[in-house]
PDB file of C-alpha atoms in Angstrom:
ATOM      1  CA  UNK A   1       8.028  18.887 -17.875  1.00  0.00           C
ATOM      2  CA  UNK A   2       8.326  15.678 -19.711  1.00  0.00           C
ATOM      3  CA  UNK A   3      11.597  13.544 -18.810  1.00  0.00           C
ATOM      4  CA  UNK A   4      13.510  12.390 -20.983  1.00  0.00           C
ATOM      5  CA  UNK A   5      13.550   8.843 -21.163  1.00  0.00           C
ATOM      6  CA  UNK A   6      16.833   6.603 -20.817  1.00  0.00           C
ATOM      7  CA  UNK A   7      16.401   3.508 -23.012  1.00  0.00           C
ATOM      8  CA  UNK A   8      18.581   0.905 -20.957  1.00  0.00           C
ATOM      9  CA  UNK A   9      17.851  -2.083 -23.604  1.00  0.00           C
ATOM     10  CA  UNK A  10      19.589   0.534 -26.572  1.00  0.00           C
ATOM     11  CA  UNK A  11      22.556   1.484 -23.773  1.00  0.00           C
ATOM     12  CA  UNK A  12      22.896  -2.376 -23.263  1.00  0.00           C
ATOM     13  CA  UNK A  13      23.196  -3.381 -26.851  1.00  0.00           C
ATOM     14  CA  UNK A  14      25.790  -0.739 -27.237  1.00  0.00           C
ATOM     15  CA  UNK A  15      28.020  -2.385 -23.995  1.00  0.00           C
ATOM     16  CA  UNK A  16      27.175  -6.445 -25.687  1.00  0.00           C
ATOM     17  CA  UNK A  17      28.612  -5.061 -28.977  1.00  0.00           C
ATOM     18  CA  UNK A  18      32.250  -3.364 -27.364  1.00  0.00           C
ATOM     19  CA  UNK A  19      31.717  -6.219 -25.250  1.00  0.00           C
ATOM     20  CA  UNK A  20      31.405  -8.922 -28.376  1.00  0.00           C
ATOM     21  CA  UNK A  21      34.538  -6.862 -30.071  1.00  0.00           C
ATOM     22  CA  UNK A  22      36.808  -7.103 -27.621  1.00  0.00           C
ATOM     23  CA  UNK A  23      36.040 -11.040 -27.199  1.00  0.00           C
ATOM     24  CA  UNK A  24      36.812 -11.393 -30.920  1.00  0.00           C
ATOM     25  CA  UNK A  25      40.260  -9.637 -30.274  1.00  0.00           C
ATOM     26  CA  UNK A  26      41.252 -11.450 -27.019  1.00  0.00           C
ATOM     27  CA  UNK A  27      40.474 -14.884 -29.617  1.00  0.00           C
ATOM     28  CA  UNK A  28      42.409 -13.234 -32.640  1.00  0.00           C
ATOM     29  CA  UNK A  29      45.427 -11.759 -30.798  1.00  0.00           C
ATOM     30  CA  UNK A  30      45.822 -14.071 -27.565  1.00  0.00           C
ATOM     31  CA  UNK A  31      43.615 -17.485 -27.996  1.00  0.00           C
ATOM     32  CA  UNK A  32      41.171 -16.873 -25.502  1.00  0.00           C
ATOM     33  CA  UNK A  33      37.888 -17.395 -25.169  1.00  0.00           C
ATOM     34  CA  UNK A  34      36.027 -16.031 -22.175  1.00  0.00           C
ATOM     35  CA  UNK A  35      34.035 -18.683 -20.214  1.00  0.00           C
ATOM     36  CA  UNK A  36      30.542 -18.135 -17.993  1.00  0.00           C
ATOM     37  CA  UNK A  37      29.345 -20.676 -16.037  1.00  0.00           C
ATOM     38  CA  UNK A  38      25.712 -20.159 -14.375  1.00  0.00           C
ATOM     39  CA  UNK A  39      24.544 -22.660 -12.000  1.00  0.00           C
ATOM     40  CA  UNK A  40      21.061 -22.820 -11.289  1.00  0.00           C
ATOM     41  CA  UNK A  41      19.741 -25.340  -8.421  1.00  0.00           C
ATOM     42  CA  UNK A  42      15.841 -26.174  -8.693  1.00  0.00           C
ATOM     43  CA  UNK A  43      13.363 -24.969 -11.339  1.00  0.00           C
ATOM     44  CA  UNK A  44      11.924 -21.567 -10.246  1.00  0.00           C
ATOM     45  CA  UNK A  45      10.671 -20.509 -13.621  1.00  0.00           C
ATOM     46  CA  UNK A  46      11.373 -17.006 -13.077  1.00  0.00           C
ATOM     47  CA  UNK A  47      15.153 -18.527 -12.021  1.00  0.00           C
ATOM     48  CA  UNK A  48      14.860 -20.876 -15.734  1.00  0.00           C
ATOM     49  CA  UNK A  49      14.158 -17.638 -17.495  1.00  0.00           C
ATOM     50  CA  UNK A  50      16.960 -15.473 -16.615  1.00  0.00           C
ATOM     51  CA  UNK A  51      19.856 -18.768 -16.727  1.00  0.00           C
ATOM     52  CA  UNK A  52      18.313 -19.447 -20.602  1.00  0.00           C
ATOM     53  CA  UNK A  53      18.630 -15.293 -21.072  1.00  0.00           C
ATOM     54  CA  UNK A  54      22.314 -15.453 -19.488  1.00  0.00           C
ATOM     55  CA  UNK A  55      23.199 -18.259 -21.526  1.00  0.00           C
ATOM     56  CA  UNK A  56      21.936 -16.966 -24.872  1.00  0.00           C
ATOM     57  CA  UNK A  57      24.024 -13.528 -24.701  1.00  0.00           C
ATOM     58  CA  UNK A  58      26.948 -15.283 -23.301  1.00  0.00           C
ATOM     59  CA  UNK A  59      27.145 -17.216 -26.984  1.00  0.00           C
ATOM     60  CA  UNK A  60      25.803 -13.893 -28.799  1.00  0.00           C
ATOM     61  CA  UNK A  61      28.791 -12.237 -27.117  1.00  0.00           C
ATOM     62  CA  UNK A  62      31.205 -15.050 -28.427  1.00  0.00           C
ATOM     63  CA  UNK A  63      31.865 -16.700 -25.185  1.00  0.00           C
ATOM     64  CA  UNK A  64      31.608 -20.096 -24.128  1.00  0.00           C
ATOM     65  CA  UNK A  65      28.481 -20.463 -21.735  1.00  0.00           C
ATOM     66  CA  UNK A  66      28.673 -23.639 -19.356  1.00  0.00           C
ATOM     67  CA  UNK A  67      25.312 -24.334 -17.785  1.00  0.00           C
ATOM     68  CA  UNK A  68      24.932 -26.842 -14.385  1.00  0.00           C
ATOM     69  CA  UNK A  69      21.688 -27.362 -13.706  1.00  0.00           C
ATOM     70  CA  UNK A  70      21.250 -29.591 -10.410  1.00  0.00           C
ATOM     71  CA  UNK A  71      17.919 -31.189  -8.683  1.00  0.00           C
ATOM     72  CA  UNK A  72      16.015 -28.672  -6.042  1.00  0.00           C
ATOM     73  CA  UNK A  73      17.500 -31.618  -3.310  1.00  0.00           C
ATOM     74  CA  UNK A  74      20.688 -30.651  -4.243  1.00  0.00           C
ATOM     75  CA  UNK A  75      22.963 -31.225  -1.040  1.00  0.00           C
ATOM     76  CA  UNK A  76      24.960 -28.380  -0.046  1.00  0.00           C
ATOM     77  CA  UNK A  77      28.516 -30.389  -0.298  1.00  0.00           C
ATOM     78  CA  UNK A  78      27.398 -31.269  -3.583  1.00  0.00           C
ATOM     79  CA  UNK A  79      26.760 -27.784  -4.934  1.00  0.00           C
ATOM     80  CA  UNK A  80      30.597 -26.805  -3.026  1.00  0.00           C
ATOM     81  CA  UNK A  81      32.152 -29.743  -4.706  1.00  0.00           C
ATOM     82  CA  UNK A  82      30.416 -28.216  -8.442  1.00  0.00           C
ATOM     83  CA  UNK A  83      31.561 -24.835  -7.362  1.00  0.00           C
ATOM     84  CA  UNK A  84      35.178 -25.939  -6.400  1.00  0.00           C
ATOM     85  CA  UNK A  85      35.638 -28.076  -9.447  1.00  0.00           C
ATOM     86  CA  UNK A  86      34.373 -24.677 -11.581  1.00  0.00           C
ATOM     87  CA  UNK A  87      36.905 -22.572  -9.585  1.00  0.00           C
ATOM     88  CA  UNK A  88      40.313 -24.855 -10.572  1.00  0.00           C
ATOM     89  CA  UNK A  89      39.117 -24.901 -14.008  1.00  0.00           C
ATOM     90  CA  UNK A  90      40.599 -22.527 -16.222  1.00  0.00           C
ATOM     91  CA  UNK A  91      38.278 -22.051 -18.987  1.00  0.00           C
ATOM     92  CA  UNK A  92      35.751 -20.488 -16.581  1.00  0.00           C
ATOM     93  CA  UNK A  93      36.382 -16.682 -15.821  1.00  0.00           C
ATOM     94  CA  UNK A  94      32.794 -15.695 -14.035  1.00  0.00           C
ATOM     95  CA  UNK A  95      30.960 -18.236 -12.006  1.00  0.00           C
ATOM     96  CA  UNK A  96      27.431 -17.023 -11.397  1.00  0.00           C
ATOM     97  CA  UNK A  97      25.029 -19.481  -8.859  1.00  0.00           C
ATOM     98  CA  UNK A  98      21.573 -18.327  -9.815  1.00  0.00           C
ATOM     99  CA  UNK A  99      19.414 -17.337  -6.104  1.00  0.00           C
ATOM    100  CA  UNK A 100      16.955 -17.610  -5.188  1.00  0.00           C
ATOM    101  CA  UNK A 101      18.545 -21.389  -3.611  1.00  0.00           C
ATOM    102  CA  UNK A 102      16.167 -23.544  -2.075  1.00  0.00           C
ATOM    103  CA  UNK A 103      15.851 -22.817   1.685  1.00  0.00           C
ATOM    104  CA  UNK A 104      17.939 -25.922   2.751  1.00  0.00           C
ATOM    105  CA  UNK A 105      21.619 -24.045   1.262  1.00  0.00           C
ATOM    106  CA  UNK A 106      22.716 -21.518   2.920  1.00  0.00           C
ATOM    107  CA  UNK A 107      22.910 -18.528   0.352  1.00  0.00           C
ATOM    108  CA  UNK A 108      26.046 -17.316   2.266  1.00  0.00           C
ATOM    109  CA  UNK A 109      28.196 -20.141   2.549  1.00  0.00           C
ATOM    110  CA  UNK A 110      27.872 -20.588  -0.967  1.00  0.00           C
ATOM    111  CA  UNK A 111      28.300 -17.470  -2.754  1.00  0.00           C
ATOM    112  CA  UNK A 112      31.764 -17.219  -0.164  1.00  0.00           C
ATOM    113  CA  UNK A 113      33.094 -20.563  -1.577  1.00  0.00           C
ATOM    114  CA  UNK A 114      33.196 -18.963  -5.402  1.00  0.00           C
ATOM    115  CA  UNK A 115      36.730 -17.299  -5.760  1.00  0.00           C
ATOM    116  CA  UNK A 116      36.449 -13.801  -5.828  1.00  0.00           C
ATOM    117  CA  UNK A 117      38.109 -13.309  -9.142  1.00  0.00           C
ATOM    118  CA  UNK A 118      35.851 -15.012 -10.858  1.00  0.00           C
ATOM    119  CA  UNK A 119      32.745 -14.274  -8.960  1.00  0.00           C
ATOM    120  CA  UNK A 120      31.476 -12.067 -11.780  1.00  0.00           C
ATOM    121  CA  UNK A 121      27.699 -11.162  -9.664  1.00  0.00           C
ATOM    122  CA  UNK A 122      30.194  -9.396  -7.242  1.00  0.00           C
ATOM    123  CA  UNK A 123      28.677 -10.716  -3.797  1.00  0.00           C
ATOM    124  CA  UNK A 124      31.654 -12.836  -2.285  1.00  0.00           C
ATOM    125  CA  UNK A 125      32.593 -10.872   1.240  1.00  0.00           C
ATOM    126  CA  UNK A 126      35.869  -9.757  -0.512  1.00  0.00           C
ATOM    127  CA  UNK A 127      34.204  -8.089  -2.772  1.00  0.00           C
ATOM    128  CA  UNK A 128      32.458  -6.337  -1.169  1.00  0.00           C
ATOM    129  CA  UNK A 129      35.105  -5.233   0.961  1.00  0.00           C
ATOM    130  CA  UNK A 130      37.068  -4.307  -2.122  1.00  0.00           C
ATOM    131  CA  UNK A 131      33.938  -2.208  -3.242  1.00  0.00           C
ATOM    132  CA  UNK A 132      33.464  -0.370   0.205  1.00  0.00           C
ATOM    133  CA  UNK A 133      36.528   0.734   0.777  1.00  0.00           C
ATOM    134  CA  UNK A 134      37.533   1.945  -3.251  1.00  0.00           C
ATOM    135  CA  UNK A 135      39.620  -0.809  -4.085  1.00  0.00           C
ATOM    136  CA  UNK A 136      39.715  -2.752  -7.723  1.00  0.00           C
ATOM    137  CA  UNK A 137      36.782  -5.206  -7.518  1.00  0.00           C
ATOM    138  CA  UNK A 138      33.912  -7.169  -9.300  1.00  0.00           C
ATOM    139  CA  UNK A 139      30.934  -4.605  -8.964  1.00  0.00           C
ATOM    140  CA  UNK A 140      27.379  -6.404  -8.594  1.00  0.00           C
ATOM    141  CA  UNK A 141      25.812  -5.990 -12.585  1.00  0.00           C
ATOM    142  CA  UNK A 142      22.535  -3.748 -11.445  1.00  0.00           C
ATOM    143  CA  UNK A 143      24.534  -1.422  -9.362  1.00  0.00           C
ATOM    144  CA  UNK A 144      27.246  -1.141 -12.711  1.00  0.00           C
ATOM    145  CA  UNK A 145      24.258  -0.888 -15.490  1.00  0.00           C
ATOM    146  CA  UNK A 146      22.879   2.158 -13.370  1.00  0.00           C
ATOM    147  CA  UNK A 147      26.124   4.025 -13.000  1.00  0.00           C
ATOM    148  CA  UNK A 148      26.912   3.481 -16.923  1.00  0.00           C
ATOM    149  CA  UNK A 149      23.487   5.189 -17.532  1.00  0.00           C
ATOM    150  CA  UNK A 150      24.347   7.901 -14.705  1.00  0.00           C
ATOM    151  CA  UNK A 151      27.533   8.706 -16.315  1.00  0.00           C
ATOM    152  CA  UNK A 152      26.298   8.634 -19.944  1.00  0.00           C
ATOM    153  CA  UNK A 153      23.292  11.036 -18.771  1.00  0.00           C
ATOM    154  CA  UNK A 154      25.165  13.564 -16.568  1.00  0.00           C
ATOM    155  CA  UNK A 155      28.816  13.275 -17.409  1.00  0.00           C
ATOM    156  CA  UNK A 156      30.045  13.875 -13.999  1.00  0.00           C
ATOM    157  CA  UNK A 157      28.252  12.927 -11.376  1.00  0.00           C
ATOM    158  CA  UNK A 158      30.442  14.904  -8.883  1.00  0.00           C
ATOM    159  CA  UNK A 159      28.640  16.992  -5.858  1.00  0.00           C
ATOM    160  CA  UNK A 160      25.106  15.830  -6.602  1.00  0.00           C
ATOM    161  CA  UNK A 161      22.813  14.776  -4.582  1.00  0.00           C
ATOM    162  CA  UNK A 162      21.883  11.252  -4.383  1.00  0.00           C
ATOM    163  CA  UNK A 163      18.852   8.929  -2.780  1.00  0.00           C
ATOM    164  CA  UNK A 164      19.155   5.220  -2.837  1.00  0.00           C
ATOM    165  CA  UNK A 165      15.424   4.339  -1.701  1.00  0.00           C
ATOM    166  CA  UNK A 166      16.308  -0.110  -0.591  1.00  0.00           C
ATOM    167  CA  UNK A 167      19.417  -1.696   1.386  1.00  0.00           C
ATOM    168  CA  UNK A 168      19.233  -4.354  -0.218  1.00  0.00           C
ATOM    169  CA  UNK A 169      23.327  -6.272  -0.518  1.00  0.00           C
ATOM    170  CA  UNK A 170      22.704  -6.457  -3.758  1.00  0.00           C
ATOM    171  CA  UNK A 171      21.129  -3.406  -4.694  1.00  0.00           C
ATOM    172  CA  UNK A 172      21.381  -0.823  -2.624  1.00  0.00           C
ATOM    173  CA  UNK A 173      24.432  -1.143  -0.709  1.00  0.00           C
ATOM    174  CA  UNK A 174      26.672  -1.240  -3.670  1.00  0.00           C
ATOM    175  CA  UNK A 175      24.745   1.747  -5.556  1.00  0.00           C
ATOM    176  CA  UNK A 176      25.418   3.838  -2.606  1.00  0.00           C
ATOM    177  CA  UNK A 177      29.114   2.436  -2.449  1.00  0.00           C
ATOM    178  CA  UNK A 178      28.988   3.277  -6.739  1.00  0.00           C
ATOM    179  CA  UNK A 179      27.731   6.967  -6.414  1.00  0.00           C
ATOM    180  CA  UNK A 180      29.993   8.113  -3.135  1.00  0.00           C
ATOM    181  CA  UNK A 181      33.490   6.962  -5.507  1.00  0.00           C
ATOM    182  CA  UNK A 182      31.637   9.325  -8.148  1.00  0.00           C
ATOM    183  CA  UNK A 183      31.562  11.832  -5.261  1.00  0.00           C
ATOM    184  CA  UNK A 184      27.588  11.975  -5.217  1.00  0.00           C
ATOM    185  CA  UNK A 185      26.642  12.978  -1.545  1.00  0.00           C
ATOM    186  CA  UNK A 186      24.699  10.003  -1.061  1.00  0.00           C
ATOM    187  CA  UNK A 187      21.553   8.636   1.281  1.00  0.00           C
ATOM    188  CA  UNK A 188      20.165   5.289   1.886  1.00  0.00           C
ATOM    189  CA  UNK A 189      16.706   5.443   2.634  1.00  0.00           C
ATOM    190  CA  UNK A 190      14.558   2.511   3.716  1.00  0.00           C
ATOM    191  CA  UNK A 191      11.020   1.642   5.097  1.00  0.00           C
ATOM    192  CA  UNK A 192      12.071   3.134   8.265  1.00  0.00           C
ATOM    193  CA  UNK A 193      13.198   6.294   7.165  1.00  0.00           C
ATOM    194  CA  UNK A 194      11.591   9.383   8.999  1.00  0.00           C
ATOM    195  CA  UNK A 195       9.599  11.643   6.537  1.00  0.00           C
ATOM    196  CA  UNK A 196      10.819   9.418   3.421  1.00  0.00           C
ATOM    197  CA  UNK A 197       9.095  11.476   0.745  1.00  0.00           C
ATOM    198  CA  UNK A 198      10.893  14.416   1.776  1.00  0.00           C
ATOM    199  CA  UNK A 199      14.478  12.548   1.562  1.00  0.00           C
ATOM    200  CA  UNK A 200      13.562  11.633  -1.750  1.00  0.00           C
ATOM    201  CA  UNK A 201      12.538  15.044  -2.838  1.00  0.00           C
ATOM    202  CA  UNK A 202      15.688  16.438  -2.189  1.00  0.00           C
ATOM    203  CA  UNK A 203      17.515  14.236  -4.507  1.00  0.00           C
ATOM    204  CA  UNK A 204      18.989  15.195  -7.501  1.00  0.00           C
ATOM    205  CA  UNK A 205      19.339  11.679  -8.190  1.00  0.00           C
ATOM    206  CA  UNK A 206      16.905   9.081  -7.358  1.00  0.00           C
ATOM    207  CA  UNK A 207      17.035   5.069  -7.234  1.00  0.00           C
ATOM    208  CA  UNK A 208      14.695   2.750  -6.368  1.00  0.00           C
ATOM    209  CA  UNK A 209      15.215  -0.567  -5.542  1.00  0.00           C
ATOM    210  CA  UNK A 210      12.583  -1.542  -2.683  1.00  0.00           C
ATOM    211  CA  UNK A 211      10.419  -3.912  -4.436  1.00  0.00           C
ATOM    212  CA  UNK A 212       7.316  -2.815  -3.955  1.00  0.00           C
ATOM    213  CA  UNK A 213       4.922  -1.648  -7.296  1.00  0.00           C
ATOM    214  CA  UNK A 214       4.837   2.121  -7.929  1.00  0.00           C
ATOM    215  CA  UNK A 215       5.701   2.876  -4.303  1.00  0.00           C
ATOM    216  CA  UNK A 216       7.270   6.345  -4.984  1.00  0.00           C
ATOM    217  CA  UNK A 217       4.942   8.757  -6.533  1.00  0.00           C
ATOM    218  CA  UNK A 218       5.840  11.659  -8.772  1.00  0.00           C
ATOM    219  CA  UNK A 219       5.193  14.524  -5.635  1.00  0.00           C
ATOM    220  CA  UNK A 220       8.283  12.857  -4.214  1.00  0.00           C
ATOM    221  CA  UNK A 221      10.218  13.435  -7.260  1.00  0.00           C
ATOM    222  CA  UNK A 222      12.466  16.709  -7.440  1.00  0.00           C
ATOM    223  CA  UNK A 223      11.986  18.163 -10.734  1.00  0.00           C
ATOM    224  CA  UNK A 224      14.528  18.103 -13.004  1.00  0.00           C
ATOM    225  CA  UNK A 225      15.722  15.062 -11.059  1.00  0.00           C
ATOM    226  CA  UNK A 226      17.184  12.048 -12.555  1.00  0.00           C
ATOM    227  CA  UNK A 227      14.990   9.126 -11.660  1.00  0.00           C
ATOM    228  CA  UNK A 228      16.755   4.905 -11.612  1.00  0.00           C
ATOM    229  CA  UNK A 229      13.770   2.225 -11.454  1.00  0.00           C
ATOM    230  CA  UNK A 230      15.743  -0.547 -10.422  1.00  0.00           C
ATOM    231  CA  UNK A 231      12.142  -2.339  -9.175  1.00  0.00           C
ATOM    232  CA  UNK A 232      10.199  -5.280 -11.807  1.00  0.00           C
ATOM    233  CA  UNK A 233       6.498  -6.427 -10.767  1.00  0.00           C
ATOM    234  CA  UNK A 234       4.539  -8.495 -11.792  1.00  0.00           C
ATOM    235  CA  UNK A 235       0.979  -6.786 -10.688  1.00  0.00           C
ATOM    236  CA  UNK A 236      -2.537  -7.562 -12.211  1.00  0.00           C
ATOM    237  CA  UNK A 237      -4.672  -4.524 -13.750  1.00  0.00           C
ATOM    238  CA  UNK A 238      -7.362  -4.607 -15.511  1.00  0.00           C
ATOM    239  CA  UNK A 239      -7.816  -8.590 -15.898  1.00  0.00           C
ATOM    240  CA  UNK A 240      -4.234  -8.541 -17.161  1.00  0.00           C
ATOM    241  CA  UNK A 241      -0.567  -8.524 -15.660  1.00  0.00           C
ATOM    242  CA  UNK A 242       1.216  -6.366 -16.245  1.00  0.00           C
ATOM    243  CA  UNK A 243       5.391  -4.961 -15.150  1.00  0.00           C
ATOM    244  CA  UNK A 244       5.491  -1.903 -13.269  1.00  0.00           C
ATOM    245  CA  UNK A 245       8.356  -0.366 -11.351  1.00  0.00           C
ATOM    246  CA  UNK A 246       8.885   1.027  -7.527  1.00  0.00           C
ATOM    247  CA  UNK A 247       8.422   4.064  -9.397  1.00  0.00           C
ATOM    248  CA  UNK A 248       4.898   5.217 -10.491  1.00  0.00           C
ATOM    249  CA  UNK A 249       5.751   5.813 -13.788  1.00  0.00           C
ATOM    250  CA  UNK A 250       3.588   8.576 -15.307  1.00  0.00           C
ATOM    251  CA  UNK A 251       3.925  10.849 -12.772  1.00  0.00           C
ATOM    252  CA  UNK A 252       7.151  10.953 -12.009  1.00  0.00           C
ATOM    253  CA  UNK A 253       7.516  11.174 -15.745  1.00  0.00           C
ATOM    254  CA  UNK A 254       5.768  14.195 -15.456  1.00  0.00           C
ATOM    255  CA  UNK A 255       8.242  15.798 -13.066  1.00  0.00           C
ATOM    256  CA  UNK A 256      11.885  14.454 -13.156  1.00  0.00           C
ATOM    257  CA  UNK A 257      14.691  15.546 -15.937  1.00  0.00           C
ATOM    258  CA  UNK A 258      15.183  11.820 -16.887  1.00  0.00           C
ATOM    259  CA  UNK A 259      13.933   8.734 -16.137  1.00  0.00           C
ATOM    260  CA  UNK A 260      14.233   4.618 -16.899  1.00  0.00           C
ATOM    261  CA  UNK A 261      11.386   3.135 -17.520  1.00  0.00           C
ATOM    262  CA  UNK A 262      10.032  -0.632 -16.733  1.00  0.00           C
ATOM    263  CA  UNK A 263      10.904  -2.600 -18.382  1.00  0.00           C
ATOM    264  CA  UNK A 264      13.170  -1.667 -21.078  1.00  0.00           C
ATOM    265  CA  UNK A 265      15.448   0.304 -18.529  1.00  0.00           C
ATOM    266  CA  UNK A 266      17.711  -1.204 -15.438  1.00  0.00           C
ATOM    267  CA  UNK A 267      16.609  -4.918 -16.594  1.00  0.00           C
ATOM    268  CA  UNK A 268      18.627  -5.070 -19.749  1.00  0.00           C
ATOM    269  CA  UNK A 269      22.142  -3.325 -18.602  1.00  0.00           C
ATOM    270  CA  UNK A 270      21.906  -6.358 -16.039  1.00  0.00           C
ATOM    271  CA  UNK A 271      22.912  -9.200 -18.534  1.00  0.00           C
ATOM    272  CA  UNK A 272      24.867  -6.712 -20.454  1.00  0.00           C
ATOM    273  CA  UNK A 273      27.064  -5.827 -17.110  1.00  0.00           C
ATOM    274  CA  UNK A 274      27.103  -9.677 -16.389  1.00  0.00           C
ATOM    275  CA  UNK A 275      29.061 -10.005 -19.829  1.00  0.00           C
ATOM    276  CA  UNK A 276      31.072  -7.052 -19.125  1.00  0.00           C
ATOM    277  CA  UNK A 277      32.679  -8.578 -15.918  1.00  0.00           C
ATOM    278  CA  UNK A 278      33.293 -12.108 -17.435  1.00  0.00           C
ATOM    279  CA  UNK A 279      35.318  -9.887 -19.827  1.00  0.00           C
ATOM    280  CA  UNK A 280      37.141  -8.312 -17.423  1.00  0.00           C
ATOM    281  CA  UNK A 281      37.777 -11.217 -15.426  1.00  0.00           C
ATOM    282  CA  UNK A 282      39.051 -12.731 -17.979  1.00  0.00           C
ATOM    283  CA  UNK A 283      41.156 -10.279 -18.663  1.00  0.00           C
ATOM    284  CA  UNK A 284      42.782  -9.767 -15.649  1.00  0.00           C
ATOM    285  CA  UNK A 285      43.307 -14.084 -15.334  1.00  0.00           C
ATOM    286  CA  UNK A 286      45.659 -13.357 -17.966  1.00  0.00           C
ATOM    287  CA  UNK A 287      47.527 -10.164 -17.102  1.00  0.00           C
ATOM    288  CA  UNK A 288      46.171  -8.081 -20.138  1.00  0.00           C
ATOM    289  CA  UNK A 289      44.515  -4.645 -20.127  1.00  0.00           C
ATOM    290  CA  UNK A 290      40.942  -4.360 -18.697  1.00  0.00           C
ATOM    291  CA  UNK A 291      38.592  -2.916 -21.161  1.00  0.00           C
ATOM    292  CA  UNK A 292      37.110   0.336 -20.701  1.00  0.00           C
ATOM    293  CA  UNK A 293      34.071   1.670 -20.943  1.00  0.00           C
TER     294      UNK A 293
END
């Protein structure tokens, strides 16, 4: 068996262009411009990287893109006062505060301080809260871009079985959350799971999101099984580095139905997801009809 492979950057250019079309008709019929504001404390390159990626779509999508960069000494009053200002100001729909923050902010107390309608990663506690119990919410962007692909790949999702290999709040938490509302029966596994290559071959659909390179070989793979590589690492191999996934690629190829690949799969439905919720926070700041889709 050979899987087929599920080409996330394609699947994201398709959400940035209904994405970019329905930004051009909020302007046209209703004046209003979606705003995105990223702020980004320090320079971690990796950090740099991903702000100037956000930043580039958000204009490519037709939105305005607001960018705060402050010193890596930052105080933490200062970054509430920045995050306050950005949550009375009405030409910002999504606030997104770039983490990792240096180790003197408290990660926390700072994501909590962003209003939850506009907190377009979809970490505040509310959210959450609104996520885990099936309630209208802002759903974290990785967790979103891999149910899109799910949905596009099986149609319903309802009654199969699902593996979520990390617990990460970010991750693996709200994938789990994702694929019970689609009815999936669903397991999260984690480095302390009992027997873990046996929980993983009994899934009919697999995520991984632990972080570590090509953890999860292809004898752990169910075949047939639809495989999500959440996981990008940065690994040296032969004198050169190179991005790999939590998934060890070729052989799992070998095995499952369908599989993302790294990078080109999870990574780009990310940003594309990020635009997607400015959208519909936008939206819903101004009573009109969420898109779909």
């Amino acid at each position: 068996m050979s899987a087929k492979i599920i080409d996330g950057k394609a699947f994201a250019a398709g959400v940035r262009g209904r994405v970019a079309s329905h930004v051009a008709r909020l302007k046209a019929d209703h004046g209003i411009t979606p705003g995105l504001a990223v702020v980004l404390v320090g320079e971690d390159p990796a950090s740099e990287v991903y702000v100037r990626s956000k930043g580039k779509s958000t204009v490519e999508a037709g939105m305005n893109s607001y960018e705060h960069k402050l010193d890596a000494d930052t105080s933490e009053a200062t970054l509430l006062a920045l995050i306050d200002a950005l949550n009375k100001d009405p030409a910002v729909n999504g606030i997104l505060v770039q983490l990792p923050l240096p180790k003197h902010l408290d990660a926390d107390l700072v994501i909590n301080a962003i209003d939850p309608a506009k907190d377009v990663d979809g970490f505040h506690i509310s959210n959450v809260g609104l996520l885990g119990t099936g309630q209208k919410s802002m759903v974290p962007c990785t967790p979103l871009g891999c149910l899109m692909m799910l949905r596009d790949h099986h149609g319903s999702l309802s009654g199969l079985d699902a593996v979520v290999v990390g617990r990460s709040n970010i991750v693996g938490k709200p994938m789990a959350q994702l694929l019970l509302g689609d009815s999936c029966t669903v397991t999260i596994a984690h480095s302390r799971t009992k027997d873990l290559a046996e929980v993983c071959r009994r899934a009919d659909i697999l995520v991984a999101a632990v972080g570590r390179p090509e953890m999860i070989p292809g004898d752990w793979v169910k075949p047939g099984a639809t495989v999500i590589d959440v996981g990008i690492n940065r690994i040296e191999r032969d004198g050169k580095t190179k991005l790999v996934g939590d998934v060890h690629y070729a052989s799992c190829a070998e095995v499952a139905g369908a599989i993302t690949p790294v990078p080109g799969g999870v990574g780009p439905m990310t940003i594309a997801c990020l635009l997607a919720n400015t959208l519909t926070a936008a939206c819903r700041a101004n009573g009109l009809p969420e898109p779909e889709g």
